[in-house]
mmCIF file of C-alpha atoms and ligand atoms in Angstrom:
data_model
loop_
_atom_site.group_PDB
_atom_site.id
_atom_site.type_symbol
_atom_site.label_atom_id
_atom_site.label_comp_id
_atom_site.label_asym_id
_atom_site.label_seq_id
_atom_site.Cartn_x
_atom_site.Cartn_y
_atom_site.Cartn_z
ATOM 1 C CA UNK A 1 -56.189 70.628 70.969
ATOM 2 C CA UNK A 2 -57.452 72.819 67.538
ATOM 3 C CA UNK A 3 -59.611 70.230 67.370
ATOM 4 C CA UNK A 4 -60.984 70.429 70.559
ATOM 5 C CA UNK A 5 -61.418 74.361 69.769
ATOM 6 C CA UNK A 6 -63.630 73.649 66.435
ATOM 7 C CA UNK A 7 -65.345 71.085 68.037
ATOM 8 C CA UNK A 8 -67.148 73.677 71.378
ATOM 9 C CA UNK A 9 -68.295 75.851 69.161
ATOM 10 C CA UNK A 10 -69.860 73.826 67.374
ATOM 11 C CA UNK A 11 -71.244 72.201 69.325
ATOM 12 C CA UNK A 12 -72.486 75.530 70.920
ATOM 13 C CA UNK A 13 -74.359 75.923 67.823
ATOM 14 C CA UNK A 14 -75.679 72.899 67.904
ATOM 15 C CA UNK A 15 -76.938 73.837 71.146
ATOM 16 C CA UNK A 16 -78.657 76.341 70.365
ATOM 17 C CA UNK A 17 -80.795 75.556 67.276
ATOM 18 C CA UNK A 18 -84.747 75.287 68.136
ATOM 19 C CA UNK A 19 -86.452 72.637 68.515
ATOM 20 C CA UNK A 20 -87.772 72.121 65.078
ATOM 21 C CA UNK A 21 -92.108 71.020 65.816
ATOM 22 C CA UNK A 22 -93.923 69.233 63.864
ATOM 23 C CA UNK A 23 -97.546 67.743 64.472
ATOM 24 C CA UNK A 24 -98.068 64.206 64.105
ATOM 25 C CA UNK A 25 -98.992 65.194 60.602
ATOM 26 C CA UNK A 26 -95.822 66.123 60.268
ATOM 27 C CA UNK A 27 -96.796 69.629 59.349
ATOM 28 C CA UNK A 28 -95.199 72.862 61.594
ATOM 29 C CA UNK A 29 -97.401 73.725 64.952
ATOM 30 C CA UNK A 30 -99.935 76.008 65.761
ATOM 31 C CA UNK A 31 -100.406 77.369 68.891
ATOM 32 C CA UNK A 32 -103.151 80.380 69.854
ATOM 33 C CA UNK A 33 -101.633 81.707 73.159
ATOM 34 C CA UNK A 34 -105.382 82.293 74.669
ATOM 35 C CA UNK A 35 -106.442 84.756 77.770
ATOM 36 C CA UNK A 36 -107.365 87.983 79.789
ATOM 37 C CA UNK A 37 -106.462 91.310 78.150
ATOM 38 C CA UNK A 38 -102.502 91.507 80.292
ATOM 39 C CA UNK A 39 -102.310 87.914 80.962
ATOM 40 C CA UNK A 40 -98.426 87.848 79.443
ATOM 41 C CA UNK A 41 -99.164 87.179 75.778
ATOM 42 C CA UNK A 42 -97.647 89.080 73.728
ATOM 43 C CA UNK A 43 -94.555 88.618 76.128
ATOM 44 C CA UNK A 44 -94.862 84.702 76.600
ATOM 45 C CA UNK A 45 -95.097 84.346 72.524
ATOM 46 C CA UNK A 46 -92.200 86.418 71.978
ATOM 47 C CA UNK A 47 -90.208 83.903 73.982
ATOM 48 C CA UNK A 48 -91.729 80.750 72.978
ATOM 49 C CA UNK A 49 -91.291 82.517 69.216
ATOM 50 C CA UNK A 50 -86.989 82.186 69.795
ATOM 51 C CA UNK A 51 -87.394 78.837 71.599
ATOM 52 C CA UNK A 52 -89.090 77.076 69.064
ATOM 53 C CA UNK A 53 -88.139 79.500 65.585
ATOM 54 C CA UNK A 54 -91.752 80.505 64.673
ATOM 55 C CA UNK A 55 -93.289 83.800 64.000
ATOM 56 C CA UNK A 56 -95.892 85.325 66.218
ATOM 57 C CA UNK A 57 -98.591 86.846 64.987
ATOM 58 C CA UNK A 58 -100.186 89.534 67.009
ATOM 59 C CA UNK A 59 -104.010 90.494 65.933
ATOM 60 C CA UNK A 60 -103.627 93.446 68.718
ATOM 61 C CA UNK A 61 -100.362 94.622 67.308
ATOM 62 C CA UNK A 62 -101.199 94.374 63.651
ATOM 63 C CA UNK A 63 -104.438 96.353 64.024
ATOM 64 C CA UNK A 64 -102.526 99.274 65.837
ATOM 65 C CA UNK A 65 -100.023 98.826 63.497
ATOM 66 C CA UNK A 66 -102.309 100.303 60.507
ATOM 67 C CA UNK A 67 -103.824 102.973 62.933
ATOM 68 C CA UNK A 68 -100.786 104.087 63.291
ATOM 69 C CA UNK A 69 -99.694 104.409 59.930
ATOM 70 C CA UNK A 70 -102.997 105.525 59.254
ATOM 71 C CA UNK A 71 -104.359 102.662 56.163
ATOM 72 C CA UNK A 72 -106.758 101.955 55.135
ATOM 73 C CA UNK A 73 -107.617 99.462 57.228
ATOM 74 C CA UNK A 74 -106.776 101.321 60.925
ATOM 75 C CA UNK A 75 -109.186 104.129 59.480
ATOM 76 C CA UNK A 76 -111.320 100.757 59.689
ATOM 77 C CA UNK A 77 -110.887 99.871 63.264
ATOM 78 C CA UNK A 78 -109.554 102.034 65.313
ATOM 79 C CA UNK A 79 -112.951 103.365 66.373
ATOM 80 C CA UNK A 80 -112.663 100.017 67.853
ATOM 81 C CA UNK A 81 -109.672 99.601 69.834
ATOM 82 C CA UNK A 82 -110.097 102.767 70.877
ATOM 83 C CA UNK A 83 -112.981 101.691 72.692
ATOM 84 C CA UNK A 84 -111.912 98.246 73.749
ATOM 85 C CA UNK A 85 -114.299 96.797 71.845
ATOM 86 C CA UNK A 86 -113.976 93.977 69.268
ATOM 87 C CA UNK A 87 -113.258 94.498 65.664
ATOM 88 C CA UNK A 88 -115.368 92.908 63.743
ATOM 89 C CA UNK A 89 -114.906 89.310 62.934
ATOM 90 C CA UNK A 90 -114.575 89.243 59.630
ATOM 91 C CA UNK A 91 -112.502 91.848 59.548
ATOM 92 C CA UNK A 92 -110.245 89.990 61.501
ATOM 93 C CA UNK A 93 -110.545 85.973 60.399
ATOM 94 C CA UNK A 94 -109.830 88.530 56.774
ATOM 95 C CA UNK A 95 -106.451 89.474 57.927
ATOM 96 C CA UNK A 96 -105.168 86.616 60.255
ATOM 97 C CA UNK A 97 -106.528 83.662 56.450
ATOM 98 C CA UNK A 98 -103.540 86.386 54.329
ATOM 99 C CA UNK A 99 -100.886 86.265 57.211
ATOM 100 C CA UNK A 100 -101.273 82.670 57.302
ATOM 101 C CA UNK A 101 -101.390 81.668 53.387
ATOM 102 C CA UNK A 102 -98.105 84.088 53.282
ATOM 103 C CA UNK A 103 -94.684 81.703 53.817
ATOM 104 C CA UNK A 104 -93.502 82.922 56.296
ATOM 105 C CA UNK A 105 -96.125 81.561 58.663
ATOM 106 C CA UNK A 106 -94.870 77.812 56.272
ATOM 107 C CA UNK A 107 -93.207 76.367 59.506
ATOM 108 C CA UNK A 108 -95.399 76.897 61.808
ATOM 109 C CA UNK A 109 -97.242 79.633 64.397
ATOM 110 C CA UNK A 110 -97.747 81.625 67.112
ATOM 111 C CA UNK A 111 -101.306 83.479 67.357
ATOM 112 C CA UNK A 112 -101.335 86.017 70.455
ATOM 113 C CA UNK A 113 -104.879 87.389 70.976
ATOM 114 C CA UNK A 114 -106.722 85.532 68.166
ATOM 115 C CA UNK A 115 -109.444 84.007 68.108
ATOM 116 C CA UNK A 116 -111.490 86.167 70.870
ATOM 117 C CA UNK A 117 -114.217 84.753 69.791
ATOM 118 C CA UNK A 118 -116.594 81.969 69.086
ATOM 119 C CA UNK A 119 -117.274 82.904 65.505
ATOM 120 C CA UNK A 120 -113.263 83.564 65.242
ATOM 121 C CA UNK A 121 -112.424 79.783 66.328
ATOM 122 C CA UNK A 122 -114.214 78.286 63.718
ATOM 123 C CA UNK A 123 -113.075 79.732 61.031
ATOM 124 C CA UNK A 124 -109.465 79.470 61.882
ATOM 125 C CA UNK A 125 -110.324 75.387 61.716
ATOM 126 C CA UNK A 126 -111.961 76.657 59.121
ATOM 127 C CA UNK A 127 -108.776 78.561 56.852
ATOM 128 C CA UNK A 128 -106.645 76.129 58.121
ATOM 129 C CA UNK A 129 -107.961 72.563 57.302
ATOM 130 C CA UNK A 130 -107.721 74.319 53.104
ATOM 131 C CA UNK A 131 -104.158 74.510 54.262
ATOM 132 C CA UNK A 132 -104.260 70.479 55.502
ATOM 133 C CA UNK A 133 -103.137 71.882 59.079
ATOM 134 C CA UNK A 134 -105.301 72.527 62.708
ATOM 135 C CA UNK A 135 -105.160 74.171 65.140
ATOM 136 C CA UNK A 136 -102.396 71.739 67.743
ATOM 137 C CA UNK A 137 -102.612 73.279 71.135
ATOM 138 C CA UNK A 138 -104.560 76.123 73.367
ATOM 139 C CA UNK A 139 -102.326 77.339 76.085
ATOM 140 C CA UNK A 140 -104.726 79.734 78.532
ATOM 141 C CA UNK A 141 -102.906 82.140 81.023
ATOM 142 C CA UNK A 142 -104.555 83.124 83.754
ATOM 143 C CA UNK A 143 -104.205 85.958 86.008
ATOM 144 C CA UNK A 144 -105.894 87.716 89.163
ATOM 145 C CA UNK A 145 -108.274 89.984 88.343
ATOM 146 C CA UNK A 146 -106.419 92.484 90.383
ATOM 147 C CA UNK A 147 -103.866 91.432 88.522
ATOM 148 C CA UNK A 148 -104.417 92.196 85.391
ATOM 149 C CA UNK A 149 -105.816 95.832 85.767
ATOM 150 C CA UNK A 150 -102.097 96.774 87.637
ATOM 151 C CA UNK A 151 -99.619 95.962 84.887
ATOM 152 C CA UNK A 152 -102.282 96.932 81.580
ATOM 153 C CA UNK A 153 -101.627 100.133 83.178
ATOM 154 C CA UNK A 154 -97.998 100.259 83.819
ATOM 155 C CA UNK A 155 -98.519 99.123 80.737
ATOM 156 C CA UNK A 156 -99.052 102.274 79.784
ATOM 157 C CA UNK A 157 -100.270 101.822 75.047
ATOM 158 C CA UNK A 158 -102.916 104.267 74.224
ATOM 159 C CA UNK A 159 -105.869 101.789 74.756
ATOM 160 C CA UNK A 160 -104.977 101.389 78.494
ATOM 161 C CA UNK A 161 -107.112 103.603 80.296
ATOM 162 C CA UNK A 162 -109.099 102.507 82.995
ATOM 163 C CA UNK A 163 -111.894 102.711 81.287
ATOM 164 C CA UNK A 164 -110.902 101.012 79.047
ATOM 165 C CA UNK A 165 -109.051 98.560 80.916
ATOM 166 C CA UNK A 166 -112.630 97.417 82.170
ATOM 167 C CA UNK A 167 -114.473 97.530 79.316
ATOM 168 C CA UNK A 168 -111.833 95.389 76.931
ATOM 169 C CA UNK A 169 -112.307 93.048 80.137
ATOM 170 C CA UNK A 170 -115.791 92.771 79.874
ATOM 171 C CA UNK A 171 -116.106 91.850 76.216
ATOM 172 C CA UNK A 172 -113.234 89.629 76.918
ATOM 173 C CA UNK A 173 -115.512 88.004 79.899
ATOM 174 C CA UNK A 174 -119.115 88.042 77.745
ATOM 175 C CA UNK A 175 -116.715 87.424 74.277
ATOM 176 C CA UNK A 176 -113.866 85.705 74.361
ATOM 177 C CA UNK A 177 -114.268 83.204 76.653
ATOM 178 C CA UNK A 178 -116.750 80.881 75.254
ATOM 179 C CA UNK A 179 -114.248 79.440 72.924
ATOM 180 C CA UNK A 180 -112.169 78.430 75.682
ATOM 181 C CA UNK A 181 -115.402 75.548 75.592
ATOM 182 C CA UNK A 182 -114.620 75.518 71.831
ATOM 183 C CA UNK A 183 -110.861 73.789 72.540
ATOM 184 C CA UNK A 184 -111.741 72.365 76.299
ATOM 185 C CA UNK A 185 -114.407 70.111 74.686
ATOM 186 C CA UNK A 186 -111.348 69.281 70.824
ATOM 187 C CA UNK A 187 -108.995 68.340 73.951
ATOM 188 C CA UNK A 188 -106.995 71.226 72.995
ATOM 189 C CA UNK A 189 -106.897 73.167 75.764
ATOM 190 C CA UNK A 190 -104.559 73.809 78.214
ATOM 191 C CA UNK A 191 -104.391 76.392 81.436
ATOM 192 C CA UNK A 192 -101.062 77.726 82.450
ATOM 193 C CA UNK A 193 -100.460 79.744 86.558
ATOM 194 C CA UNK A 194 -99.738 82.719 84.692
ATOM 195 C CA UNK A 195 -98.669 84.667 88.702
ATOM 196 C CA UNK A 196 -95.275 83.916 88.543
ATOM 197 C CA UNK A 197 -92.594 86.069 86.631
ATOM 198 C CA UNK A 198 -91.555 86.075 83.391
ATOM 199 C CA UNK A 199 -89.234 83.034 82.976
ATOM 200 C CA UNK A 200 -91.325 80.629 84.763
ATOM 201 C CA UNK A 201 -93.722 81.172 83.395
ATOM 202 C CA UNK A 202 -92.226 80.449 80.064
ATOM 203 C CA UNK A 203 -90.683 77.455 81.227
ATOM 204 C CA UNK A 204 -94.873 76.072 82.415
ATOM 205 C CA UNK A 205 -95.969 76.595 78.642
ATOM 206 C CA UNK A 206 -92.180 75.396 77.270
ATOM 207 C CA UNK A 207 -92.804 71.965 79.248
ATOM 208 C CA UNK A 208 -96.862 71.607 78.111
ATOM 209 C CA UNK A 209 -96.054 72.928 74.931
ATOM 210 C CA UNK A 210 -92.996 69.289 73.845
ATOM 211 C CA UNK A 211 -95.761 67.400 75.484
ATOM 212 C CA UNK A 212 -97.575 67.733 72.525
ATOM 213 C CA UNK A 213 -94.229 66.928 69.862
ATOM 214 C CA UNK A 214 -95.070 63.892 68.604
ATOM 215 C CA UNK A 215 -91.407 61.742 69.926
HETATM 216 P P1 ADP B 301 -104.600 92.964 74.859
HETATM 217 O O1 ADP B 301 -105.161 90.964 74.586
HETATM 218 O O2 ADP B 301 -103.828 93.316 75.383
HETATM 219 O O3 ADP B 301 -106.234 93.401 74.816
HETATM 220 P P2 ADP B 301 -104.317 92.983 72.391
HETATM 221 O O4 ADP B 301 -102.865 94.188 71.468
HETATM 222 O O5 ADP B 301 -104.556 91.607 72.141
HETATM 223 O O6 ADP B 301 -104.490 93.684 73.169
HETATM 224 O O7 ADP B 301 -106.025 93.697 71.791
HETATM 225 C C1 ADP B 301 -105.610 95.055 71.391
HETATM 226 C C2 ADP B 301 -107.323 95.598 70.440
HETATM 227 O O8 ADP B 301 -107.140 95.079 69.858
HETATM 228 C C3 ADP B 301 -108.494 94.831 71.491
HETATM 229 O O9 ADP B 301 -109.234 95.227 72.470
HETATM 230 C C4 ADP B 301 -109.698 94.182 70.031
HETATM 231 O O10 ADP B 301 -110.482 96.015 69.468
HETATM 232 C C5 ADP B 301 -108.565 94.585 68.831
HETATM 233 N N1 ADP B 301 -108.531 93.039 68.482
HETATM 234 C C6 ADP B 301 -107.644 92.307 68.570
HETATM 235 N N2 ADP B 301 -107.625 91.164 68.458
HETATM 236 C C7 ADP B 301 -108.721 91.116 68.012
HETATM 237 C C8 ADP B 301 -109.928 90.111 67.205
HETATM 238 N N3 ADP B 301 -108.935 88.159 67.113
HETATM 239 N N4 ADP B 301 -110.756 90.218 67.977
HETATM 240 C C9 ADP B 301 -111.325 91.238 67.533
HETATM 241 N N5 ADP B 301 -110.627 92.113 67.641
HETATM 242 C C10 ADP B 301 -109.269 92.133 68.257
#
């Protein structure tokens, strides 16, 4: 009897252990969560991070934190973030390169909000190549525009006023959407319908990621 009591917690423990995601080259996975502002990238990145035990890097969050702290980076980027414009590529790319080189991300990474331009996508490929890895899968979350605006107005972040949201959607269409072709032509792009509840969308993403993990 005591034996069973010992086994059950062990089994529960094992079943909660996140699947370690490795690529065919044996490296930890690099997952990109892609999509317009408000499609739920941040929420899904957090769930995916917990599900697979891989840390999540949100460039928007890093930039907002720098602004809150009033750091030199914060004062450099404040104008862009508050007006719904993209922070210059070199600045964001340097920030991501530095983060990815740290030990925290050696077991994989979920990128949210980066890359946002074709130049950033190219820079990401180059910097990962230098570290002997590459982007494994890009998940494009798609949600109807009226729903996006509704969600962002509910969220109420300082850059979530209607005028700034419209500007961010415009910037997305002009500068970020072309990144989809970049990854589609490299067979890395998968689209997920984000017009569903959080858990349903999460399960859709998990299925896609698991398909990319070599048996
Ligand atoms: P959302 O997806 O809701 O737009 P984010 O948190 O991803 O929110 O980004 C907020 C803001 O941070 C953007 O509008 C932009 O000013 C800046 N930003 C975030 N990531 C990048 C990036 N990769 N390149 C340039 N600017 C960025």
